[in-house]
């Protein structure tokens, strides 16, 4: 198994990923929100790139969530704070989610031919590693970044995926330079994830917007066992649903 | 002063860098070779991207060096091993240099509007930091990478630039997430640079080509005080010449 990491949209938007499993990472906050929504019992999360596209998908039994510039879009039912996605708000319902960085990365991973496309944050790191390893393919961790730029929190989380896979695979795993670098960033920060998030460019912006409470949720390692997986939607398009892992609890 | 790092060609080839100083880094081996050539007394190094372009610039008093796939191009006077660039071989002469990654990064930095464009490796790190700081502008470290991909050795060297600038500038320096990440990579590896180079994808390839001796040269921190700077060539185009630093030795 070869393990690679793509740190920025400039890299992943030109990548060819046929034959590889992709793990898409947008710690602040799309990954975390998607995991929380599915853990709370949402039937599916529909990742969309555009605000108008999201609005057009609203309907009975379907909620629309997401942000632009960190704040809930006008007319949306929910923003992009993971804490909003509870059993009461989203249980049994379909959620259309539109975010600035994460949903673009998911679309790019699918467009580049990766399969499966999984979603990981710190909150489901261990489960995501297990799922990515079980795919039996090369693994590429895709960092959503922040407005096109490198995001330290996504790179560190990608390093957690690398570390976990390398531990599970032992000598069968080979790591690209980017994977080795990401692992170094994870190991340097793993004991202080909340502090890390508070120091990143994206984290500081969320704090300035009054959304600092989200950081603690996004930094809570392995609080969930659900792994979102991109699947064909019977109604067309693609949706994120919990990966089925026989014999293991998903939530 | 804002300090940023661009890790891959996908990032720097679309960047706009007006108003910023660029420090271009290709540890293995263009940066190191350019520094060694100027330290050995070459009058200028002409960085070119294409092999045919390099051949066309050959002439009396002008040597042509460079590589494709790590090996000296057919008909070239020199390869891309820094140890080849001695006072005997290049002193007083002009050197046209064509390499796979580094010369492309230099061209991209200039094309993106950065000024000055400086060249750094581990061999001239301290001098490059001093020169970049003296420019009095934002600084962007540009990692050449290896065949389009992230290179750990370039990222770690960029982190050395970040660490040095942050130390010199104190609270006046702000670092992007990428700059913080690079600094972490530098600090994790600074005591074992030869070992680092031997473990990177590019380093392993050079060892396999029988060019392993180059790694020790490229890892020798601060062996030179010369800082290559891109300047207009009176005959047209751009050339790398030693930065003039009044009162300080250049070699």
Tab-separated table of C-alpha atoms in Angstrom:
chain	number	residue	atom	x	y	z
A	1	UNK	CA	0.000	0.000	0.000
A	2	UNK	CA	1.252	3.432	-0.945
A	3	UNK	CA	0.103	6.311	1.232
A	4	UNK	CA	0.117	9.848	-0.139
A	5	UNK	CA	-1.221	13.209	0.966
A	6	UNK	CA	-2.376	16.125	-1.185
A	7	UNK	CA	-2.211	19.323	0.820
A	8	UNK	CA	-4.009	21.894	-1.328
A	9	UNK	CA	-6.775	22.259	-3.911
A	10	UNK	CA	-4.130	23.172	-6.507
A	11	UNK	CA	-2.820	19.629	-6.132
A	12	UNK	CA	-6.024	17.643	-5.822
A	13	UNK	CA	-7.911	19.459	-8.529
A	14	UNK	CA	-5.427	18.210	-11.127
A	15	UNK	CA	-4.913	14.748	-9.604
A	16	UNK	CA	-5.745	11.391	-11.162
A	17	UNK	CA	-6.742	8.969	-8.428
A	18	UNK	CA	-8.048	5.863	-10.221
A	19	UNK	CA	-7.260	2.759	-8.207
A	20	UNK	CA	-6.876	4.624	-4.939
A	21	UNK	CA	-9.057	5.146	-1.906
A	22	UNK	CA	-9.452	8.799	-0.946
A	23	UNK	CA	-9.849	10.134	2.575
A	24	UNK	CA	-11.135	13.698	2.399
A	25	UNK	CA	-10.288	15.910	5.352
A	26	UNK	CA	-11.777	19.269	6.280
A	27	UNK	CA	-11.411	19.374	10.046
A	28	UNK	CA	-12.852	22.905	10.271
A	29	UNK	CA	-15.595	22.039	9.781
A	30	UNK	CA	-17.170	20.042	6.958
A	31	UNK	CA	-15.641	16.680	7.899
A	32	UNK	CA	-16.659	17.059	11.492
A	33	UNK	CA	-20.145	18.270	10.636
A	34	UNK	CA	-20.752	15.411	8.196
A	35	UNK	CA	-19.607	12.856	10.776
A	36	UNK	CA	-21.825	14.432	13.445
A	37	UNK	CA	-24.828	14.550	11.111
A	38	UNK	CA	-24.572	10.852	10.248
A	39	UNK	CA	-23.802	9.912	13.860
A	40	UNK	CA	-26.962	11.807	14.850
A	41	UNK	CA	-29.011	9.667	12.491
A	42	UNK	CA	-29.273	11.762	9.350
A	43	UNK	CA	-30.197	9.365	6.550
A	44	UNK	CA	-27.674	10.907	4.169
A	45	UNK	CA	-25.631	14.049	3.627
A	46	UNK	CA	-25.689	15.484	0.114
A	47	UNK	CA	-22.462	17.439	-0.459
A	48	UNK	CA	-22.921	20.298	-2.906
A	49	UNK	CA	-20.552	23.038	-4.004
A	50	UNK	CA	-22.900	25.911	-4.784
A	51	UNK	CA	-25.362	27.766	-2.571
A	52	UNK	CA	-28.052	27.901	-5.255
A	53	UNK	CA	-27.612	24.198	-5.947
A	54	UNK	CA	-28.184	23.571	-2.232
A	55	UNK	CA	-31.340	25.718	-2.144
A	56	UNK	CA	-32.732	23.893	-5.158
A	57	UNK	CA	-32.470	20.578	-3.321
A	58	UNK	CA	-34.557	21.644	-0.326
A	59	UNK	CA	-37.857	19.870	0.135
A	60	UNK	CA	-39.971	17.793	2.523
A	61	UNK	CA	-37.743	15.728	4.819
A	62	UNK	CA	-34.654	17.493	3.542
A	63	UNK	CA	-32.737	20.106	5.488
A	64	UNK	CA	-30.230	22.491	3.979
A	65	UNK	CA	-27.095	23.443	5.847
A	66	UNK	CA	-23.813	25.133	5.192
A	67	UNK	CA	-21.862	28.337	5.148
A	68	UNK	CA	-20.128	31.011	3.173
A	69	UNK	CA	-17.409	32.937	4.932
A	70	UNK	CA	-18.006	30.749	7.985
A	71	UNK	CA	-21.603	31.930	8.527
A	72	UNK	CA	-24.904	30.187	7.806
A	73	UNK	CA	-26.214	31.023	4.358
A	74	UNK	CA	-29.405	33.043	4.243
A	75	UNK	CA	-32.476	30.856	4.315
A	76	UNK	CA	-30.603	27.686	5.272
A	77	UNK	CA	-31.927	25.502	8.101
A	78	UNK	CA	-28.493	24.950	9.595
A	79	UNK	CA	-25.002	26.416	9.498
A	80	UNK	CA	-21.776	24.464	9.524
A	81	UNK	CA	-21.313	24.070	13.291
A	82	UNK	CA	-21.130	20.363	14.134
A	83	UNK	CA	-23.020	20.948	17.363
A	84	UNK	CA	-26.123	21.966	15.383
A	85	UNK	CA	-26.381	18.480	13.917
A	86	UNK	CA	-28.198	16.545	16.645
A	87	UNK	CA	-30.677	13.678	16.676
A	88	UNK	CA	-33.400	16.271	17.276
A	89	UNK	CA	-32.446	18.461	14.334
A	90	UNK	CA	-31.390	15.960	11.695
A	91	UNK	CA	-32.380	12.448	12.885
A	92	UNK	CA	-34.020	10.495	10.058
A	93	UNK	CA	-33.685	13.383	7.644
A	94	UNK	CA	-31.620	14.072	4.589
A	95	UNK	CA	-29.179	16.986	4.856
A	96	UNK	CA	-27.907	18.995	1.902
A	97	UNK	CA	-24.562	20.495	2.926
A	98	UNK	CA	-22.791	23.321	1.154
A	99	UNK	CA	-19.423	24.476	2.521
A	100	UNK	CA	-16.549	26.554	1.226
A	101	UNK	CA	-13.791	23.958	1.147
A	102	UNK	CA	-14.823	20.459	2.169
A	103	UNK	CA	-17.583	19.796	-0.307
A	104	UNK	CA	-15.300	20.956	-3.133
A	105	UNK	CA	-12.660	18.467	-2.031
A	106	UNK	CA	-15.208	15.644	-1.943
A	107	UNK	CA	-16.334	16.509	-5.461
A	108	UNK	CA	-12.746	16.654	-6.673
A	109	UNK	CA	-11.895	13.269	-5.148
A	110	UNK	CA	-14.851	11.649	-6.862
A	111	UNK	CA	-14.095	13.426	-10.126
A	112	UNK	CA	-10.490	12.219	-10.002
A	113	UNK	CA	-11.689	8.618	-9.957
A	114	UNK	CA	-10.934	7.659	-6.355
A	115	UNK	CA	-13.022	4.879	-4.818
A	116	UNK	CA	-14.075	4.653	-2.120
A	117	UNK	CA	-14.244	8.310	-1.124
A	118	UNK	CA	-14.306	8.480	2.672
A	119	UNK	CA	-14.528	11.476	4.995
A	120	UNK	CA	-12.347	11.901	8.057
A	121	UNK	CA	-11.720	14.380	10.817
A	122	UNK	CA	-10.124	14.058	14.197
A	123	UNK	CA	-13.535	13.007	15.545
A	124	UNK	CA	-13.550	9.725	13.580
A	125	UNK	CA	-9.848	9.261	12.874
A	126	UNK	CA	-9.474	5.718	14.141
A	127	UNK	CA	-12.562	4.466	12.326
A	128	UNK	CA	-11.508	6.198	9.115
A	129	UNK	CA	-8.079	4.583	9.268
A	130	UNK	CA	-9.680	1.183	9.705
A	131	UNK	CA	-12.018	1.792	6.768
A	132	UNK	CA	-9.276	3.107	4.493
A	133	UNK	CA	-7.031	0.159	5.311
A	134	UNK	CA	-9.871	-2.290	4.662
A	135	UNK	CA	-10.257	-0.953	1.117
A	136	UNK	CA	-7.081	-2.835	0.187
A	137	UNK	CA	-5.865	-0.104	-2.146
A	138	UNK	CA	-3.409	2.764	-2.156
A	139	UNK	CA	-4.692	5.593	0.016
A	140	UNK	CA	-4.573	9.311	-0.734
A	141	UNK	CA	-5.498	11.717	2.040
A	142	UNK	CA	-6.936	14.893	0.527
A	143	UNK	CA	-6.724	18.060	2.578
A	144	UNK	CA	-9.489	20.529	1.756
A	145	UNK	CA	-7.402	23.491	2.874
A	146	UNK	CA	-8.824	26.926	3.472
A	147	UNK	CA	-9.771	29.108	0.521
A	148	UNK	CA	-7.187	27.409	-1.641
A	149	UNK	CA	-4.347	27.546	0.861
A	150	UNK	CA	-2.638	24.916	2.985
A	151	UNK	CA	-4.439	24.254	6.304
A	152	UNK	CA	-2.347	23.050	9.190
A	153	UNK	CA	-5.250	21.294	10.896
A	154	UNK	CA	-6.091	19.277	7.775
A	155	UNK	CA	-2.433	18.368	7.222
A	156	UNK	CA	-2.064	17.192	10.820
A	157	UNK	CA	-5.235	15.115	10.571
A	158	UNK	CA	-3.956	13.601	7.308
A	159	UNK	CA	-0.830	12.715	9.260
A	160	UNK	CA	-3.004	10.864	11.730
A	161	UNK	CA	-4.404	8.820	8.838
A	162	UNK	CA	-0.857	8.110	7.652
A	163	UNK	CA	0.329	7.123	11.130
A	164	UNK	CA	-2.629	4.828	11.664
A	165	UNK	CA	-2.299	3.135	8.289
A	166	UNK	CA	1.463	2.734	8.626
A	167	UNK	CA	0.955	1.156	12.040
A	168	UNK	CA	-1.680	-1.253	10.720
A	169	UNK	CA	0.165	-2.143	7.519
A	170	UNK	CA	3.692	-2.293	8.912
A	171	UNK	CA	6.336	-2.911	6.245
A	172	UNK	CA	3.645	-3.221	3.554
A	173	UNK	CA	3.090	0.530	3.690
A	174	UNK	CA	5.224	2.980	1.731
A	175	UNK	CA	4.813	6.672	2.382
A	176	UNK	CA	5.375	9.573	0.031
A	177	UNK	CA	7.368	12.577	1.229
A	178	UNK	CA	4.070	14.383	1.806
A	179	UNK	CA	2.812	11.487	3.924
A	180	UNK	CA	5.976	11.525	6.041
A	181	UNK	CA	5.663	15.289	6.485
A	182	UNK	CA	2.006	15.024	7.505
A	183	UNK	CA	2.837	12.325	10.034
A	184	UNK	CA	5.472	14.615	11.566
A	185	UNK	CA	2.840	17.357	11.889
A	186	UNK	CA	0.396	14.963	13.539
A	187	UNK	CA	2.936	13.679	16.042
A	188	UNK	CA	4.028	17.219	16.898
A	189	UNK	CA	0.452	18.289	17.686
A	190	UNK	CA	-1.547	15.226	18.748
A	191	UNK	CA	-1.410	15.994	22.454
A	192	UNK	CA	-2.722	19.511	21.994
A	193	UNK	CA	-5.297	19.422	19.221
A	194	UNK	CA	-7.552	22.151	20.601
A	195	UNK	CA	-4.555	24.422	20.950
A	196	UNK	CA	-3.504	23.566	17.394
A	197	UNK	CA	-6.931	24.446	16.001
A	198	UNK	CA	-6.926	27.725	17.907
A	199	UNK	CA	-3.642	28.730	16.304
A	200	UNK	CA	-4.442	27.931	12.680
A	201	UNK	CA	-5.593	30.601	10.244
A	202	UNK	CA	-9.015	28.981	9.914
A	203	UNK	CA	-9.376	28.450	13.660
A	204	UNK	CA	-8.562	32.071	14.412
A	205	UNK	CA	-11.146	33.173	11.863
A	206	UNK	CA	-13.844	31.018	13.462
A	207	UNK	CA	-13.002	32.418	16.888
A	208	UNK	CA	-13.300	35.936	15.477
A	209	UNK	CA	-16.740	35.029	14.104
A	210	UNK	CA	-17.869	33.885	17.558
A	211	UNK	CA	-17.691	30.221	16.554
A	212	UNK	CA	-14.827	29.275	18.847
A	213	UNK	CA	-16.924	26.616	20.596
A	214	UNK	CA	-16.762	24.551	17.412
A	215	UNK	CA	-13.022	24.043	17.843
A	216	UNK	CA	-13.334	21.798	20.887
A	217	UNK	CA	-15.816	19.546	19.085
A	218	UNK	CA	-13.598	19.345	15.994
A	219	UNK	CA	-10.540	18.476	18.125
A	220	UNK	CA	-12.117	15.616	20.077
A	221	UNK	CA	-10.206	12.587	18.842
A	222	UNK	CA	-12.255	9.464	18.053
A	223	UNK	CA	-15.519	10.627	19.584
A	224	UNK	CA	-17.376	8.879	16.734
A	225	UNK	CA	-17.008	5.549	14.946
A	226	UNK	CA	-19.009	6.499	11.857
A	227	UNK	CA	-17.176	6.853	8.533
A	228	UNK	CA	-19.012	8.786	5.826
A	229	UNK	CA	-18.668	7.163	2.414
A	230	UNK	CA	-19.685	8.657	-0.923
A	231	UNK	CA	-22.287	6.491	-2.633
A	232	UNK	CA	-24.526	6.711	-5.681
A	233	UNK	CA	-27.867	8.267	-4.828
A	234	UNK	CA	-30.803	6.301	-6.244
A	235	UNK	CA	-32.304	9.651	-7.172
A	236	UNK	CA	-29.159	10.702	-9.066
A	237	UNK	CA	-25.933	12.293	-7.942
A	238	UNK	CA	-23.916	11.227	-4.931
A	239	UNK	CA	-24.578	11.205	-1.221
A	240	UNK	CA	-22.596	10.501	1.912
A	241	UNK	CA	-23.871	7.597	3.970
A	242	UNK	CA	-22.366	5.685	6.876
A	243	UNK	CA	-19.953	3.015	5.741
A	244	UNK	CA	-21.217	-0.417	6.606
A	245	UNK	CA	-18.682	-2.245	8.729
A	246	UNK	CA	-20.065	-5.682	9.614
A	247	UNK	CA	-19.698	-6.545	13.248
A	248	UNK	CA	-18.661	-3.071	14.272
A	249	UNK	CA	-20.859	-0.318	15.628
A	250	UNK	CA	-21.183	2.606	13.292
A	251	UNK	CA	-22.083	5.331	15.708
B	1	UNK	CA	6.298	40.814	7.563
B	2	UNK	CA	4.161	37.905	6.475
B	3	UNK	CA	5.978	34.622	5.829
B	4	UNK	CA	4.398	32.005	3.586
B	5	UNK	CA	5.530	28.756	1.978
B	6	UNK	CA	4.339	27.214	-1.288
B	7	UNK	CA	5.067	23.489	-1.255
B	8	UNK	CA	4.409	22.364	-4.819
B	9	UNK	CA	4.493	23.575	-8.438
B	10	UNK	CA	0.692	23.335	-8.540
B	11	UNK	CA	0.651	26.125	-5.962
B	12	UNK	CA	3.466	28.352	-7.177
B	13	UNK	CA	2.599	28.152	-10.849
B	14	UNK	CA	-0.711	29.893	-10.188
B	15	UNK	CA	0.568	32.307	-7.535
B	16	UNK	CA	0.662	36.080	-7.693
B	17	UNK	CA	3.669	37.325	-5.743
B	18	UNK	CA	3.892	41.042	-6.485
B	19	UNK	CA	5.257	42.903	-3.491
B	20	UNK	CA	6.924	39.850	-2.005
B	21	UNK	CA	10.452	38.529	-1.893
B	22	UNK	CA	10.768	34.921	-3.059
B	23	UNK	CA	13.230	32.383	-1.747
B	24	UNK	CA	13.397	29.472	-4.181
B	25	UNK	CA	14.455	26.144	-2.715
B	26	UNK	CA	15.542	22.997	-4.540
B	27	UNK	CA	17.868	21.329	-2.062
B	28	UNK	CA	18.443	18.313	-4.339
B	29	UNK	CA	20.179	19.768	-6.171
B	30	UNK	CA	19.694	22.973	-8.153
B	31	UNK	CA	19.829	25.360	-5.195
B	32	UNK	CA	22.980	23.739	-3.870
B	33	UNK	CA	24.630	23.614	-7.279
B	34	UNK	CA	23.861	27.267	-8.008
B	35	UNK	CA	25.286	28.323	-4.640
B	36	UNK	CA	28.400	26.217	-5.187
B	37	UNK	CA	28.896	27.577	-8.712
B	38	UNK	CA	28.747	31.196	-7.569
B	39	UNK	CA	30.854	30.450	-4.484
B	40	UNK	CA	33.452	28.904	-6.821
B	41	UNK	CA	33.624	32.136	-8.799
B	42	UNK	CA	31.303	31.562	-11.724
B	43	UNK	CA	30.438	35.008	-13.087
B	44	UNK	CA	26.741	34.133	-13.392
B	45	UNK	CA	24.383	31.181	-13.576
B	46	UNK	CA	21.750	31.319	-16.306
B	47	UNK	CA	18.748	29.228	-15.224
B	48	UNK	CA	16.887	27.730	-18.172
B	49	UNK	CA	14.002	25.307	-18.305
B	50	UNK	CA	14.611	23.450	-21.564
B	51	UNK	CA	17.559	21.315	-22.666
B	52	UNK	CA	17.592	22.750	-26.201
B	53	UNK	CA	17.435	26.285	-24.811
B	54	UNK	CA	20.510	25.439	-22.710
B	55	UNK	CA	22.420	24.039	-25.676
B	56	UNK	CA	21.645	27.123	-27.733
B	57	UNK	CA	23.280	29.336	-25.102
B	58	UNK	CA	26.640	27.513	-25.177
B	59	UNK	CA	29.580	29.499	-26.467
B	60	UNK	CA	33.062	30.759	-25.641
B	61	UNK	CA	33.447	31.302	-21.899
B	62	UNK	CA	30.072	29.691	-21.230
B	63	UNK	CA	29.631	26.222	-19.795
B	64	UNK	CA	26.401	24.268	-19.935
B	65	UNK	CA	25.308	22.108	-17.024
B	66	UNK	CA	22.240	20.285	-15.866
B	67	UNK	CA	20.296	17.084	-15.831
B	68	UNK	CA	17.260	15.165	-16.884
B	69	UNK	CA	16.219	12.230	-14.739
B	70	UNK	CA	19.122	13.093	-12.437
B	71	UNK	CA	21.825	12.452	-15.041
B	72	UNK	CA	23.964	14.878	-17.052
B	73	UNK	CA	22.351	15.751	-20.377
B	74	UNK	CA	24.168	14.524	-23.461
B	75	UNK	CA	26.767	16.996	-24.662
B	76	UNK	CA	26.627	19.136	-21.501
B	77	UNK	CA	29.897	20.183	-19.833
B	78	UNK	CA	28.613	19.484	-16.350
B	79	UNK	CA	25.838	17.573	-14.586
B	80	UNK	CA	23.925	18.772	-11.556
B	81	UNK	CA	26.258	17.521	-8.806
B	82	UNK	CA	27.340	20.487	-6.688
B	83	UNK	CA	30.807	18.970	-6.274
B	84	UNK	CA	31.446	19.400	-10.007
B	85	UNK	CA	31.230	23.175	-9.667
B	86	UNK	CA	34.723	24.133	-8.501
B	87	UNK	CA	36.994	27.130	-9.034
B	88	UNK	CA	38.871	25.051	-11.605
B	89	UNK	CA	35.800	24.081	-13.587
B	90	UNK	CA	33.653	27.228	-13.460
B	91	UNK	CA	35.777	30.074	-11.987
B	92	UNK	CA	35.352	33.230	-14.050
B	93	UNK	CA	32.929	31.562	-16.432
B	94	UNK	CA	29.254	31.811	-17.112
B	95	UNK	CA	27.212	28.663	-16.453
B	96	UNK	CA	23.932	27.840	-18.162
B	97	UNK	CA	22.028	25.486	-15.858
B	98	UNK	CA	19.064	23.353	-16.844
B	99	UNK	CA	17.439	21.183	-14.164
B	100	UNK	CA	14.161	19.347	-13.800
B	101	UNK	CA	12.615	21.222	-10.908
B	102	UNK	CA	14.683	24.123	-9.592
B	103	UNK	CA	15.020	26.204	-12.717
B	104	UNK	CA	11.271	25.913	-13.315
B	105	UNK	CA	10.598	27.242	-9.822
B	106	UNK	CA	12.943	30.184	-10.383
B	107	UNK	CA	11.158	31.027	-13.627
B	108	UNK	CA	7.761	30.753	-11.944
B	109	UNK	CA	8.809	33.034	-9.075
B	110	UNK	CA	9.985	35.687	-11.487
B	111	UNK	CA	6.901	35.273	-13.647
B	112	UNK	CA	4.652	35.678	-10.606
B	113	UNK	CA	6.143	39.094	-9.945
B	114	UNK	CA	8.271	38.399	-6.870
B	115	UNK	CA	11.272	40.642	-6.266
B	116	UNK	CA	13.930	39.937	-5.282
B	117	UNK	CA	14.090	36.273	-6.265
B	118	UNK	CA	16.720	34.605	-4.096
B	119	UNK	CA	17.939	31.003	-4.061
B	120	UNK	CA	18.451	29.006	-0.878
B	121	UNK	CA	19.494	25.552	0.197
B	122	UNK	CA	20.748	24.216	3.488
B	123	UNK	CA	24.269	25.216	2.362
B	124	UNK	CA	23.487	28.956	2.492
B	125	UNK	CA	20.467	29.011	4.776
B	126	UNK	CA	21.690	31.618	7.254
B	127	UNK	CA	22.840	34.006	4.525
B	128	UNK	CA	19.585	33.568	2.615
B	129	UNK	CA	17.548	34.357	5.722
B	130	UNK	CA	19.568	37.524	6.262
B	131	UNK	CA	19.093	38.556	2.626
B	132	UNK	CA	15.369	37.816	2.609
B	133	UNK	CA	14.881	39.739	5.849
B	134	UNK	CA	16.833	42.691	4.491
B	135	UNK	CA	14.432	42.993	1.557
B	136	UNK	CA	11.888	44.494	3.953
B	137	UNK	CA	8.933	42.812	2.274
B	138	UNK	CA	6.717	39.794	2.795
B	139	UNK	CA	8.626	36.596	2.090
B	140	UNK	CA	7.387	33.532	0.221
B	141	UNK	CA	9.531	30.409	0.274
B	142	UNK	CA	8.940	28.416	-2.891
B	143	UNK	CA	9.662	24.705	-2.792
B	144	UNK	CA	10.617	23.298	-6.187
B	145	UNK	CA	9.396	19.820	-5.277
B	146	UNK	CA	10.209	16.733	-7.280
B	147	UNK	CA	8.455	16.139	-10.585
B	148	UNK	CA	5.440	18.074	-9.441
B	149	UNK	CA	5.157	16.465	-6.017
B	150	UNK	CA	5.878	17.672	-2.499
B	151	UNK	CA	9.546	17.240	-1.484
B	152	UNK	CA	10.273	16.799	2.190
B	153	UNK	CA	13.797	18.192	1.922
B	154	UNK	CA	12.573	21.393	0.268
B	155	UNK	CA	9.794	21.800	2.820
B	156	UNK	CA	12.211	21.351	5.724
B	157	UNK	CA	14.625	23.884	4.223
B	158	UNK	CA	11.743	26.318	3.754
B	159	UNK	CA	11.049	25.788	7.433
B	160	UNK	CA	14.610	26.844	8.163
B	161	UNK	CA	13.935	30.080	6.292
B	162	UNK	CA	10.744	30.578	8.321
B	163	UNK	CA	12.484	29.854	11.625
B	164	UNK	CA	15.336	32.221	10.825
B	165	UNK	CA	13.062	35.041	9.697
B	166	UNK	CA	10.712	34.599	12.653
B	167	UNK	CA	13.702	34.743	15.005
B	168	UNK	CA	15.064	37.897	13.363
B	169	UNK	CA	11.711	39.660	13.050
B	170	UNK	CA	10.215	38.631	16.395
B	171	UNK	CA	6.614	39.783	16.864
B	172	UNK	CA	6.710	41.636	13.523
B	173	UNK	CA	6.549	38.303	11.702
B	174	UNK	CA	3.274	36.525	11.000
B	175	UNK	CA	3.379	33.011	9.619
B	176	UNK	CA	0.849	31.244	7.409
B	177	UNK	CA	-0.230	27.719	8.301
B	178	UNK	CA	2.173	26.439	5.648
B	179	UNK	CA	5.019	28.397	7.218
B	180	UNK	CA	4.241	26.968	10.664
B	181	UNK	CA	4.123	23.459	9.205
B	182	UNK	CA	7.433	23.922	7.401
B	183	UNK	CA	9.048	25.199	10.576
B	184	UNK	CA	7.872	22.064	12.401
B	185	UNK	CA	9.465	19.923	9.683
B	186	UNK	CA	12.744	21.844	9.958
B	187	UNK	CA	12.896	21.546	13.727
B	188	UNK	CA	12.115	17.815	13.588
B	189	UNK	CA	14.975	17.168	11.166
B	190	UNK	CA	17.622	19.845	11.652
B	191	UNK	CA	19.948	17.632	13.676
B	192	UNK	CA	19.964	14.884	11.055
B	193	UNK	CA	19.860	16.532	7.658
B	194	UNK	CA	21.947	13.904	5.844
B	195	UNK	CA	19.685	11.195	7.195
B	196	UNK	CA	16.636	13.221	6.118
B	197	UNK	CA	17.933	13.581	2.567
B	198	UNK	CA	18.681	9.878	2.397
B	199	UNK	CA	15.087	9.044	3.294
B	200	UNK	CA	13.295	11.360	0.881
B	201	UNK	CA	11.979	10.133	-2.453
B	202	UNK	CA	14.422	12.329	-4.357
B	203	UNK	CA	17.368	11.363	-2.146
B	204	UNK	CA	16.677	7.658	-2.590
B	205	UNK	CA	16.545	8.135	-6.341
B	206	UNK	CA	19.922	9.908	-6.367
B	207	UNK	CA	21.456	7.124	-4.288
B	208	UNK	CA	20.083	4.573	-6.755
B	209	UNK	CA	21.705	6.544	-9.604
B	210	UNK	CA	25.082	6.386	-7.840
B	211	UNK	CA	24.878	10.061	-6.845
B	212	UNK	CA	24.636	9.480	-3.101
B	213	UNK	CA	27.768	11.529	-2.408
B	214	UNK	CA	25.809	14.635	-3.399
B	215	UNK	CA	23.566	14.276	-0.361
B	216	UNK	CA	26.271	15.115	2.178
B	217	UNK	CA	27.161	18.291	0.281
B	218	UNK	CA	23.511	19.338	0.026
B	219	UNK	CA	22.979	18.738	3.767
B	220	UNK	CA	25.924	20.785	5.015
B	221	UNK	CA	24.253	23.679	6.802
B	222	UNK	CA	25.690	27.152	6.179
B	223	UNK	CA	28.845	26.076	4.385
B	224	UNK	CA	28.496	29.098	2.098
B	225	UNK	CA	27.603	32.766	2.603
B	226	UNK	CA	26.702	33.494	-1.008
B	227	UNK	CA	23.055	34.202	-1.884
B	228	UNK	CA	22.142	33.867	-5.572
B	229	UNK	CA	19.834	36.652	-6.735
B	230	UNK	CA	18.003	36.824	-10.035
B	231	UNK	CA	19.040	39.930	-11.994
B	232	UNK	CA	18.466	41.334	-15.455
B	233	UNK	CA	21.152	40.180	-17.861
B	234	UNK	CA	22.585	43.056	-19.944
B	235	UNK	CA	22.411	40.681	-22.893
B	236	UNK	CA	18.712	39.937	-22.307
B	237	UNK	CA	16.957	37.465	-20.049
B	238	UNK	CA	17.777	36.883	-16.405
B	239	UNK	CA	20.793	35.503	-14.617
B	240	UNK	CA	21.679	34.522	-11.082
B	241	UNK	CA	24.507	36.528	-9.555
B	242	UNK	CA	25.769	36.817	-5.990
B	243	UNK	CA	23.746	39.248	-3.941
B	244	UNK	CA	25.808	42.228	-2.931
B	245	UNK	CA	25.778	42.618	0.821
B	246	UNK	CA	27.945	45.576	1.790
B	247	UNK	CA	30.346	44.830	4.594
B	248	UNK	CA	29.704	41.123	4.523
B	249	UNK	CA	31.716	38.464	2.731
B	250	UNK	CA	29.821	36.833	-0.100
B	251	UNK	CA	31.653	33.535	-0.352
